[in-house]
XYZ file of C-alpha atoms in Angstrom:
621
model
C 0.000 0.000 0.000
C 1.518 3.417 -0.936
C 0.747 6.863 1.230
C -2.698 7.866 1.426
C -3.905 10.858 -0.868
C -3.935 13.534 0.819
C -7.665 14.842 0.637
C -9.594 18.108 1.936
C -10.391 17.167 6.129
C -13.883 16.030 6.875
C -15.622 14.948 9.541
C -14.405 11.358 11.011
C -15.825 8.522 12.329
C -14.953 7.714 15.803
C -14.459 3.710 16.726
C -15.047 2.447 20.618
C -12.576 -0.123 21.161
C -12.308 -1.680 24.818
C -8.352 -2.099 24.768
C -5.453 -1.726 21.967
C -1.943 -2.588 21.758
C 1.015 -0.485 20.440
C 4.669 -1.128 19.593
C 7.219 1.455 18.344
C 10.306 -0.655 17.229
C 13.496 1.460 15.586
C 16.728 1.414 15.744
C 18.288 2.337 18.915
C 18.769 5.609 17.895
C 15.435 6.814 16.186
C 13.956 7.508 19.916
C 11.190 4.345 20.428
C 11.217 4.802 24.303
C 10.818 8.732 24.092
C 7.842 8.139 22.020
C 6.433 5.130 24.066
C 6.797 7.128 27.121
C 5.304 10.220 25.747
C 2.349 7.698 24.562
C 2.057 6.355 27.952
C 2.005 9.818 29.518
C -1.259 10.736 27.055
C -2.708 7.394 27.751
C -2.549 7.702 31.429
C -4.017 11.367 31.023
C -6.723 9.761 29.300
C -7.756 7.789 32.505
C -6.698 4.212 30.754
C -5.541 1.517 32.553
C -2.035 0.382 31.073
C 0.921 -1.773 31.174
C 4.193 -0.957 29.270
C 7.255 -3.148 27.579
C 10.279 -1.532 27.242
C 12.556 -3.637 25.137
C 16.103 -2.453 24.930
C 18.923 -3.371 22.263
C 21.645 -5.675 24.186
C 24.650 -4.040 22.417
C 25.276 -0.410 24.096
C 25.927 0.782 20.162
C 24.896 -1.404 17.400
C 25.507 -0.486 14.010
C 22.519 1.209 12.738
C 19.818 -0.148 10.792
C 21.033 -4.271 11.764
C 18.329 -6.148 13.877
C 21.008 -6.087 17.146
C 20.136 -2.283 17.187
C 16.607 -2.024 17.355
C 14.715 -0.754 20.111
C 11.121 -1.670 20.819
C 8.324 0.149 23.715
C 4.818 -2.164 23.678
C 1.387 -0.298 25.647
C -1.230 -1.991 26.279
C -4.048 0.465 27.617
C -7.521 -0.099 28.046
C -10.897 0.573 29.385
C -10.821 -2.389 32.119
C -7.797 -3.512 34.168
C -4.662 -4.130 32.401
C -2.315 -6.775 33.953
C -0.065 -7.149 30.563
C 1.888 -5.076 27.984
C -0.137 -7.395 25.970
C 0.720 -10.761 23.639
C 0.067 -9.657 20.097
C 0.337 -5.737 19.241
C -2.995 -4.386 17.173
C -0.112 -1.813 15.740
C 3.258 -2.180 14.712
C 5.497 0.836 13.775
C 8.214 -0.278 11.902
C 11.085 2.497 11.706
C 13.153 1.151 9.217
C 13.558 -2.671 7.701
C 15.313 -4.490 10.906
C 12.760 -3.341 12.932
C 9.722 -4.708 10.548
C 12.111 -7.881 10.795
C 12.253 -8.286 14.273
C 8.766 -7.721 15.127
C 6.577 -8.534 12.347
C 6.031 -11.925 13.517
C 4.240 -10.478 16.797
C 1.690 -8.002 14.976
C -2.039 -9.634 14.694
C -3.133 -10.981 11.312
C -4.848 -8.209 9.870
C -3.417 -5.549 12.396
C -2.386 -2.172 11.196
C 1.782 -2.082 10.432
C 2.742 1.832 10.036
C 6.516 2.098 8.138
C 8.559 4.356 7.670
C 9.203 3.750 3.758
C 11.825 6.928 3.824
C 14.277 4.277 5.426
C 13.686 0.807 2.724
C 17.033 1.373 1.097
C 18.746 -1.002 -0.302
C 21.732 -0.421 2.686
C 19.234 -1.190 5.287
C 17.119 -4.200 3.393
C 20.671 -5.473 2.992
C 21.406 -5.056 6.516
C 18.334 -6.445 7.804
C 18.594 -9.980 5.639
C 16.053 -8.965 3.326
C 16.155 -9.915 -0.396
C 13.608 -7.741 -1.430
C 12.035 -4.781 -0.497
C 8.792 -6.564 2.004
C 6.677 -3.298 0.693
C 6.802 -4.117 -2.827
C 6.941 -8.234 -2.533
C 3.711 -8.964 -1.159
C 5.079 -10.671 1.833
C 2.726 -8.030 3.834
C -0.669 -8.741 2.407
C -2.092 -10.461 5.745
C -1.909 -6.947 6.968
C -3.632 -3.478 7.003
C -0.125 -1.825 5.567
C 0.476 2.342 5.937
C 3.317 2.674 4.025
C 4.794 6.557 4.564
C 7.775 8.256 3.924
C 7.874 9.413 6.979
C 11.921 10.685 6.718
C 10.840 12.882 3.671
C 7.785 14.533 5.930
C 9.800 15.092 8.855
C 12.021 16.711 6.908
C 9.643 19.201 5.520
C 8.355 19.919 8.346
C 11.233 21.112 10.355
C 13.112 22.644 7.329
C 12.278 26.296 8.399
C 14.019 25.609 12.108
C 18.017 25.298 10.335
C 18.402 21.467 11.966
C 20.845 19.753 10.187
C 19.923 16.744 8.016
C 21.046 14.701 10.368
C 19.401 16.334 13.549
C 15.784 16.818 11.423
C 16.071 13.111 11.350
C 15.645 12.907 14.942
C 12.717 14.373 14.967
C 10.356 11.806 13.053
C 9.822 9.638 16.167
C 7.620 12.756 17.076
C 6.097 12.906 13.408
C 5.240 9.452 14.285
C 3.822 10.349 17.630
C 2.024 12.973 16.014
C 0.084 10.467 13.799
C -0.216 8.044 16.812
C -1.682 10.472 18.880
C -4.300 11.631 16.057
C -5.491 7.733 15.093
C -6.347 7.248 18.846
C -7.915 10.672 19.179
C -5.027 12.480 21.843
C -4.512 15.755 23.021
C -0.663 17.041 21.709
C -0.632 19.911 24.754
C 1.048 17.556 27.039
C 3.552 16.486 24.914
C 4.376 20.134 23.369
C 5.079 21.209 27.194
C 7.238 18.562 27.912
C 9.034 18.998 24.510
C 9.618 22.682 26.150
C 11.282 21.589 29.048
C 13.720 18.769 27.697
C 14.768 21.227 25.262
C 14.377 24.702 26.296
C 17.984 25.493 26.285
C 17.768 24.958 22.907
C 15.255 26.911 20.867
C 15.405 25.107 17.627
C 14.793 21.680 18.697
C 12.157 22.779 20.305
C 10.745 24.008 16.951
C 11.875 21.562 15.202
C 10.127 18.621 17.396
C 7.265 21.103 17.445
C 6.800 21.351 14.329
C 6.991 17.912 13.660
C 4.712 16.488 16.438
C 2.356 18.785 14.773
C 3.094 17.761 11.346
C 2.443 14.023 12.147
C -1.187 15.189 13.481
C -2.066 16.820 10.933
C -1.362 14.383 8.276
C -3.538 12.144 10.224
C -6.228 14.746 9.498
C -5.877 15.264 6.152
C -5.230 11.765 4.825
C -7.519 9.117 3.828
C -6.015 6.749 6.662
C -8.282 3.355 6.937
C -11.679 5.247 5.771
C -11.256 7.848 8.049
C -11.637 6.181 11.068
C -10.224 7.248 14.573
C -10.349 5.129 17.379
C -11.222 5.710 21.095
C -10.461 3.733 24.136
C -12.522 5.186 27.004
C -11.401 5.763 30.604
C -11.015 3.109 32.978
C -12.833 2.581 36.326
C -10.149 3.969 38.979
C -10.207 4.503 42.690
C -10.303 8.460 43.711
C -7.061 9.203 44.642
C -3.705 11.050 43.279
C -2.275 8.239 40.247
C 1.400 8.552 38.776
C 3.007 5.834 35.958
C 5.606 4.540 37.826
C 8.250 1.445 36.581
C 9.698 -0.686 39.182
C 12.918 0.631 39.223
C 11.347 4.070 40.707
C 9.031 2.013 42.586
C 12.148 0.660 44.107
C 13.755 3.478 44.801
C 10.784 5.490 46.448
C 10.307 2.427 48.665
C 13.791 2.565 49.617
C 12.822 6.842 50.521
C 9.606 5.523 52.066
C 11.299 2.861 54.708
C 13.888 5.698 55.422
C 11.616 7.985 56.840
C 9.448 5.612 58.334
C 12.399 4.109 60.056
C 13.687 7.578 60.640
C 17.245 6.429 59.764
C 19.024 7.481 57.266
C 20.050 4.985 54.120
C 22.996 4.080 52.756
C 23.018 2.787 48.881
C 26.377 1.443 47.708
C 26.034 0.233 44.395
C 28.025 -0.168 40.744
C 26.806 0.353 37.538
C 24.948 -2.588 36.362
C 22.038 -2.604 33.527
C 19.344 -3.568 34.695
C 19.406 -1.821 38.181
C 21.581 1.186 37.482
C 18.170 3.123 37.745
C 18.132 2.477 41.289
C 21.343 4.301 41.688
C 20.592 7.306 39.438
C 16.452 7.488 41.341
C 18.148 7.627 44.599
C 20.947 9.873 44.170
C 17.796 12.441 43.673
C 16.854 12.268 47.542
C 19.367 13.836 49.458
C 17.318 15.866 51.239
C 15.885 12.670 52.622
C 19.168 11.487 54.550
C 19.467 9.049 51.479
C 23.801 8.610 50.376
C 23.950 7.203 47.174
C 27.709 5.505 47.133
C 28.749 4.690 43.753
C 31.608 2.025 44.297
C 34.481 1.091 41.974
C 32.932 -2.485 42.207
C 30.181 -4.879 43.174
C 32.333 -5.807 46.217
C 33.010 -2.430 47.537
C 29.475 -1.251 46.897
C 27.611 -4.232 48.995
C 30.733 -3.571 51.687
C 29.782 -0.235 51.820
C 26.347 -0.916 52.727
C 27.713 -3.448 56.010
C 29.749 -0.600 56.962
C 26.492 1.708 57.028
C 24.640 -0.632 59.003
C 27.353 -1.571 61.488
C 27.501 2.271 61.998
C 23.192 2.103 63.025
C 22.351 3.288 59.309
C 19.794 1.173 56.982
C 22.472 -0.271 54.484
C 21.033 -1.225 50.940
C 22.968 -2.697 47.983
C 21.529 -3.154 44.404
C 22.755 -5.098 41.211
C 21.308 -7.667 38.989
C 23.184 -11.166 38.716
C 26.314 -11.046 37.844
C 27.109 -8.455 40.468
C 25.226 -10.824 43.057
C 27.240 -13.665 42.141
C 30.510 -11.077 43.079
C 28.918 -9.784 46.066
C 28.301 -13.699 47.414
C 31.017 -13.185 50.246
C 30.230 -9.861 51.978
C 26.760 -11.440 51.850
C 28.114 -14.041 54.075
C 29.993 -11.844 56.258
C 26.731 -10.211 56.541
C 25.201 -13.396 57.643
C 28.018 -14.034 59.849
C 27.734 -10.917 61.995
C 24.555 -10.671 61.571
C 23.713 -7.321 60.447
C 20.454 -6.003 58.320
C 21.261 -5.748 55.195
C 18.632 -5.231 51.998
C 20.055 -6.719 48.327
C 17.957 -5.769 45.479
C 18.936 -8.137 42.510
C 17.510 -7.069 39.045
C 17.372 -10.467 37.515
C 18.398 -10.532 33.608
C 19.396 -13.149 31.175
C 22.239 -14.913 32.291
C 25.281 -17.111 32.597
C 27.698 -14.642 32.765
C 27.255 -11.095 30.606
C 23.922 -13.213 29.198
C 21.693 -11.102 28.000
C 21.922 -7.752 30.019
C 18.873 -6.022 28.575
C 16.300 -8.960 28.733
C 14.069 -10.370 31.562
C 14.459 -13.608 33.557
C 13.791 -15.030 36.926
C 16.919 -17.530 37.157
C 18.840 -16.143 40.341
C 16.285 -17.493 42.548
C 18.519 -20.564 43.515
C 21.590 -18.145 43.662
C 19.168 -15.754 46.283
C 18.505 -19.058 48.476
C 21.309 -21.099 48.343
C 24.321 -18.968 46.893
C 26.643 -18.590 49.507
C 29.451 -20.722 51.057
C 28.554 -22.948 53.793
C 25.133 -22.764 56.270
C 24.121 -19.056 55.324
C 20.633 -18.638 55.038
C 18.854 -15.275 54.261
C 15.460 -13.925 53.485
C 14.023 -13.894 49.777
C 11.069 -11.937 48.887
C 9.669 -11.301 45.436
C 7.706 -8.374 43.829
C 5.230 -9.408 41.566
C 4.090 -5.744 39.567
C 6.127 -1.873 38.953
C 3.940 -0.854 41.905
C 4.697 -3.669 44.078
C 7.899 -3.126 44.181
C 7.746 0.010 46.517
C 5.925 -2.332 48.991
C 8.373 -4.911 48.922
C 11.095 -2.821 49.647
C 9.622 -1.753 52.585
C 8.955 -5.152 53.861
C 12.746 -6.287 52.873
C 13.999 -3.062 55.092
C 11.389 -4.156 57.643
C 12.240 -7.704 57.857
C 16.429 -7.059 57.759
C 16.358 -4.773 60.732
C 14.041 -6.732 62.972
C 15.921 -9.762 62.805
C 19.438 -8.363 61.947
C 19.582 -10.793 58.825
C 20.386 -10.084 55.338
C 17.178 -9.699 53.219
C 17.429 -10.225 49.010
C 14.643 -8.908 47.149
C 14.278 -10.044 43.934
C 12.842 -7.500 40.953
C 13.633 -8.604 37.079
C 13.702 -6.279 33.916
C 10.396 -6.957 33.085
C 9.582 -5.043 36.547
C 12.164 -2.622 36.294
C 11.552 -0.871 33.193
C 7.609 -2.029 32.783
C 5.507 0.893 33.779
C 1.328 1.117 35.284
C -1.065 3.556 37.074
C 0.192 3.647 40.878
C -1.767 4.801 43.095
C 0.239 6.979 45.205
C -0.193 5.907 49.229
C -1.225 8.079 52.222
C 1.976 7.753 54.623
C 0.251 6.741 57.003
C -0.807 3.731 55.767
C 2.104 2.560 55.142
C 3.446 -0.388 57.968
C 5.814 0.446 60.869
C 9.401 -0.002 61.271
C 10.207 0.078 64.472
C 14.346 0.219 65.516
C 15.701 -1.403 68.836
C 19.052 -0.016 69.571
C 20.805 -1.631 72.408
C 21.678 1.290 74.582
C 22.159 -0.511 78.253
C 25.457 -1.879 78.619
C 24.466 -4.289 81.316
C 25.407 -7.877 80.713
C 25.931 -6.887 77.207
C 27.861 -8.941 74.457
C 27.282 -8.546 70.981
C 25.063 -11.941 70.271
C 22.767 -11.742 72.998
C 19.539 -13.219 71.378
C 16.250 -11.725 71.932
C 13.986 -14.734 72.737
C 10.657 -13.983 69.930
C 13.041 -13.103 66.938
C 16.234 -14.631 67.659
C 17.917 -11.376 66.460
C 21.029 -10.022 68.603
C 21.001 -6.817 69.733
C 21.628 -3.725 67.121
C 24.419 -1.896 68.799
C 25.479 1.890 67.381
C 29.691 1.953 68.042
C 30.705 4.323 70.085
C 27.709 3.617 72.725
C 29.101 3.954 76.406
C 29.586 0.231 77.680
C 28.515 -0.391 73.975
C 32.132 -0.990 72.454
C 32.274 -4.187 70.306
C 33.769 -6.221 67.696
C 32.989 -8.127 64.817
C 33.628 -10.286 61.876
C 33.650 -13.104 59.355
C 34.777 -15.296 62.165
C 32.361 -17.726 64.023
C 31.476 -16.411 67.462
C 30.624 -18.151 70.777
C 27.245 -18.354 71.364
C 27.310 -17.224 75.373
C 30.137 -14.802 75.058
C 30.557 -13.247 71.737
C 33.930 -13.927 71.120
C 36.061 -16.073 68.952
C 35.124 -19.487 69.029
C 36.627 -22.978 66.457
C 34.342 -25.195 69.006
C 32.864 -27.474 67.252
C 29.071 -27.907 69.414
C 29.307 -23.888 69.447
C 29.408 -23.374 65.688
C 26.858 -26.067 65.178
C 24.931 -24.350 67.253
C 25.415 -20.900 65.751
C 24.762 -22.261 62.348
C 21.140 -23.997 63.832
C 20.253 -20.197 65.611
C 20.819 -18.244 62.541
C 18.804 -20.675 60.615
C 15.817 -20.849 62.962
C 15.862 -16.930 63.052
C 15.363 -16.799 59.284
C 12.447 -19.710 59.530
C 11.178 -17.942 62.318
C 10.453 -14.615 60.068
C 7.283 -17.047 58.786
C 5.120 -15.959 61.761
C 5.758 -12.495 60.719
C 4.710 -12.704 57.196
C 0.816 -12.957 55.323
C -0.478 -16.557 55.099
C -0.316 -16.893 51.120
C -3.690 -16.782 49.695
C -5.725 -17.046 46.419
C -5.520 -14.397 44.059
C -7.984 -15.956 41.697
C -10.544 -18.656 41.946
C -11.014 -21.517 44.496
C -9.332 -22.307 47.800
C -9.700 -25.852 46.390
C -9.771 -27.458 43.092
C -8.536 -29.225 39.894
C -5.490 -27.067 39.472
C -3.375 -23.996 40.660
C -1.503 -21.886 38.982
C 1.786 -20.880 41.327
C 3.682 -18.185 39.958
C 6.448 -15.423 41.839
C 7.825 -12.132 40.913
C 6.839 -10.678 37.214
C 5.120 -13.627 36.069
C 2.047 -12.026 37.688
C -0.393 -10.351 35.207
C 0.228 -12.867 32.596
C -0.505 -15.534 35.007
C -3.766 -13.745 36.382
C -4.816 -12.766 32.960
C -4.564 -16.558 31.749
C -6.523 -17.935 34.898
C -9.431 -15.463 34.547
C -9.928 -16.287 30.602
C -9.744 -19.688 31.883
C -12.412 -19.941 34.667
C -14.472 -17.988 31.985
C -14.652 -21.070 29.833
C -15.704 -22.946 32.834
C -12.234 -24.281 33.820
C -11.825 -25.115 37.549
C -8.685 -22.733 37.860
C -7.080 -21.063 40.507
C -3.584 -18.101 40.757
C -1.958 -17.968 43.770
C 1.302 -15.498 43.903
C 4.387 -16.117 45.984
C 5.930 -12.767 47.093
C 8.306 -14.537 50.767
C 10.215 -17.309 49.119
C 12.282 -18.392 51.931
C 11.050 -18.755 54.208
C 7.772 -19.963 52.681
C 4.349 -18.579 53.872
C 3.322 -20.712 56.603
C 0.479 -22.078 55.432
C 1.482 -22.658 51.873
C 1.996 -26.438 52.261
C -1.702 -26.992 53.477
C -2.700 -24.763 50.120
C -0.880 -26.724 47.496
C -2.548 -30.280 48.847
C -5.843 -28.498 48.142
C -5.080 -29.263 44.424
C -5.012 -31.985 42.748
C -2.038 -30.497 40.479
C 0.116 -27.146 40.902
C 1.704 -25.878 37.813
C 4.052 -23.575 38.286
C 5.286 -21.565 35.000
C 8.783 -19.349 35.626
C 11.455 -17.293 33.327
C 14.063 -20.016 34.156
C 14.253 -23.685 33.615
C 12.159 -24.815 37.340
C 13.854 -23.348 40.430
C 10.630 -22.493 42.114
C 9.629 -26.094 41.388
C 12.771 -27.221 42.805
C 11.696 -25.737 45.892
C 8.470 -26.745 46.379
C 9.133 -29.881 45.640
C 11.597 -30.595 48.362
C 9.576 -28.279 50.765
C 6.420 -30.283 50.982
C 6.902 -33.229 48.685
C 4.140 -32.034 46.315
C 4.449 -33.058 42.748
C 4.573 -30.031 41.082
C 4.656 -29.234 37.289
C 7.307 -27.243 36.209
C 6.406 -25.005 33.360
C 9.761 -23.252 31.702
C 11.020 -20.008 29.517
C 14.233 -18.506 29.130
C 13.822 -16.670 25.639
C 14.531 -12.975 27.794
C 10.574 -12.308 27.458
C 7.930 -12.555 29.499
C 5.066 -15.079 29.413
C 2.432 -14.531 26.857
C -1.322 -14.901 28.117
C -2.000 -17.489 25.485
C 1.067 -19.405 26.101
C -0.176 -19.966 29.621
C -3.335 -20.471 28.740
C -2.622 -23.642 26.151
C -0.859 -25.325 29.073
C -3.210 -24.688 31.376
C -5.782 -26.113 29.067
C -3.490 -28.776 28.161
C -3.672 -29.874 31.827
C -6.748 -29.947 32.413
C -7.965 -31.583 29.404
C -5.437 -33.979 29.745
């Protein structure tokens, strides 16, 4: 299909749709996420529910226009809840031939595929493996195919501002937006204010982008695009209160704030660069003002050292990475153990062994979290299952670590950290308590004196009158404090920090049902970012009449306490994860149940469907 005549405007007819899904692929450098967020922003102002994909290019620089460089940013925003970025986009816009490569396969049969025709050259078919050009070959007919030069209007439209060719060719992702925004029938204010402040030191970007947001718009208006049809996806049914898109990263971060001042104590962040979870870093380093010290380390082991040192010192001591840096910080972890500190780890799970793939989603350090550490050195694992969720669950790691002076992992994964949704924003004083017990009587003190509920010795600030101490990576004797090779003593030191970690079950939520039956044929267990997809899948299920239920693991070790008793409700428990069955593993050996494992380690998420068959599958079976 060539560009649409341009014809005189008339009036349009406006389409109610319940829900529609977006991607903006490109390469890396023809700003996709700019333009997804900017969509987001006018979805969200629109009152939709939504759920966002962020999919970044592995290589920091690809060469342009080859399918390692392209950069993708999937919405899904509706009129009802949204628990997904969606499986199968209604809309693909293809920047230039790698990106129709890449994600051509995902678009719907018959769904609309906007490209940029300006960039089918034969460089960039060459580059992307194509023999022939796809918009002249046919190869497209199962689609409804807008095929616009949109280099050539972007162009025009900013030649009046003095851009350089190769600067005016930054501007067509807002063309693009432009025509976006028109097709789904949004307002371009928000966007032209926030074009002002990114670029307000400089004057003729800000006309240029202008003028080419506009430009987009208007040729939305004044083309015959799909017989003239607009679409609209209404508002969605919200709670009153004050709403924000956040991504988990942010919702990390502002957890992290949140505990701080709850706690009244101020946090310590050592950390190193490490994609996913560098936005931790950067989010935090905004909230000095807070008594938050963002430490950026000259490595993973310094950074998570950094953060013992801060709570030794009475400070709430935080360390974030994703996997590779967890595997380097395994031995201050210990020592953490060991002395018995709190300590809060965020990992940022990502596509692994080794460098793996850093820009792509997976849930395979959950072994590493439980187990990865050199001899009897257990720790808490919790899980946050949404963006929004994860601003809880740093609270409850930061809550946990300081009452029972115990190193606390909380796993996020890139799905979570750069996925966005509505967030409600909380009252503060809703939020739970975290109460601090400093030792301050120096009475019979020595530095692992137990307290008898929690098991946790006593937090004691150095330089304390009566208060002075020491302590270290070596085992200590149980009734004194000091130095001990004993044999019964360190057997019993390994047995008390153990029971202390299994003990933090009475202070956690029973697990319950998310949806469905406390009993039936089959439950769906899931943890961290496998929610929505999972919750999605059940409710289409129990729909059609299948006896289905979800329940969502967010305290992996230890266990909820009643989860045992839940799982022999079922007669089966499938449990689908981003990694080849560690969660499996675990529930396996925990309570002996016989648990179907459920696998994918492709670096992207679950799709609904995908569940769906093999829930089906199961059942029917």
């Amino acid at each position: 299909m060539t560009s649409p005549a341009l014809v005189p405007s008339s009036p349009t007819e406006q389409t109610v749709i319940p829900s529609a899904v977006v991607r903006f692929a490109g390469d890396s450098g023809d700003g996709m996420q700019v333009t997804g967020d900017q969509f987001t922003v006018a979805a969200a102002l629109a009152k939709n529910d939504l759920a966002t994909f962020p999919d970044f290019p592995a290589e920091i620089r690809a060469p342009a226009g080859t399918t390692y460089g392209v950069s993708g940013f999937q919405i899904h925003f509706a009129s009802d809840n949204v628990y997904t970025p969606g499986d199968a986009p209604d809309v693909l816009v293809a920047m230039n031939p790698a990106a129709l490569k890449t994600n051509l396969r995902d678009l719907k049969r018959g769904g609309l595929l906007i490209v940029n025709s300006g960039a089918f050259n034969a460089a960039n078919l060459k580059k992307a493996g194509y023999e022939t050009n796809p918009l002249e070959d046919g190869s497209l007919e199962n689609y409804s195919l807008l095929s616009i030069d949109i280099t050539k209007n972007t162009q025009n439209a900013v030649k009046d501002t003095g851009l350089s060719n190769k600067e005016a060719n930054r501007c067509k992702n807002f063309w693009t937006l432009g025509l976006m925004f028109w097709i789904y029938g949004r307002p371009l204010e928000p966007t032209l204010k926030w074009i002002e402040q990114k670029y307000g030191k400089r004057p003729e970007l800000v006309q240029a982008n202008t003028a080419a947001l506009k430009a987009g718009h208007a040729y939305g208006e004044t083309a015959e695009i799909f017989q003239r049809k607009r679409y609209e996806v209404p508002p969605a049914p919200v709670e009153p209160g004050v709403y924000r898109n956040i991504n988990g990263n942010t919702a990390t971060a502002l957890g992290l704030v949140a505990a701080s001042r709850i706690a009244n104590r101020e946090l310590v962040l050592g950390a190193y660069p490490i994609t996913p979870a560098s936005d931790v870093l950067h989010e935090l380093s905004k909230y000095k003002h807070f008594g938050i010290t963002t430490i950026q380390a000259e490595d993973e082991i310094a950074a998570v050292c950094a953060a013992i040192g801060a709570s030794y010192a009475g400070n709430l001591g935080v360390t974030s990475t994703s996997g590779p840096g967890m595997a380097l910080k395994t031995e201050a972890i210990g020592l953490a153990v060991a002395v018995e500190l709190p300590l809060v780890v965020i990992d940022i799970q990502r596509g692994g062994p080794s460098t793996g793939l850093p820009t792509k989603t997976e849930q395979a350090d959950l072994l590493q979290a439980v187990y990865g550490r050199n001899s009897e050195a257990p720790v808490c694992v919790v899980a946050a299952a949404t963006p929004g969720d994860c601003f809880y669950m740093a609270i409850e790691a930061v809550r946990l670590a300081v009452k029972y002076m115990t190193p606390v992992i909380l796993l996020t994964d890139g799905y979570l950290a750069n996925g966005a949704e509505p967030w409600k924003v909380p009252n503060p004083s809703d939020l739970p308590k975290i109460e601090l017990r400093f030792r301050t009587d120096p009475n019979g003190f020595h530095p692992f004196l137990r307290d008898e509920t929690t098991l946790a010795r006593p937090w004691a600030i150095p330089g304390t009158p009566g208060l002075e101490h020491r302590i270290g990576g070596l085992e200590k004797d149980y009734d004194s404090g000091h130095i001990s090779y004993a044999p019964e003593n360190h057997e019993r030191m390994c047995r008390v920090r153990a029971a202390k970690v299994a003990g933090i079950a009475r202070d956690i939520p029973e697990q319950t049902i998310e949806v469905g039956s406390e009993r039936g044929k089959l439950l769906v267990l899931g943890w961290g970012s496998t929610y929505g997809a999972i919750r999605e899948a059940v409710q289409r299920c129990r729909a059609r009449g299948l006896d289905v239920s979800h329940a969502h693991v967010r305290y992996i070790n230890p266990f909820p306490r009643n989860l045992g008793e839940l799982l022999r409700r079922f007669d089966r428990v499938l449990v689908p994860e981003l990694n080849l069955g560690q969660l499996v593993k675990l529930i396996r050996s925990e309570y002996l149940v016989p648990a179907e494992s459920l696998p994918k380690v492709q670096g992207k998420p679950f799709k609904v469907e995908e569940l769906e068959d093999a829930i089906r599958r199961l059942l029917e079976s």
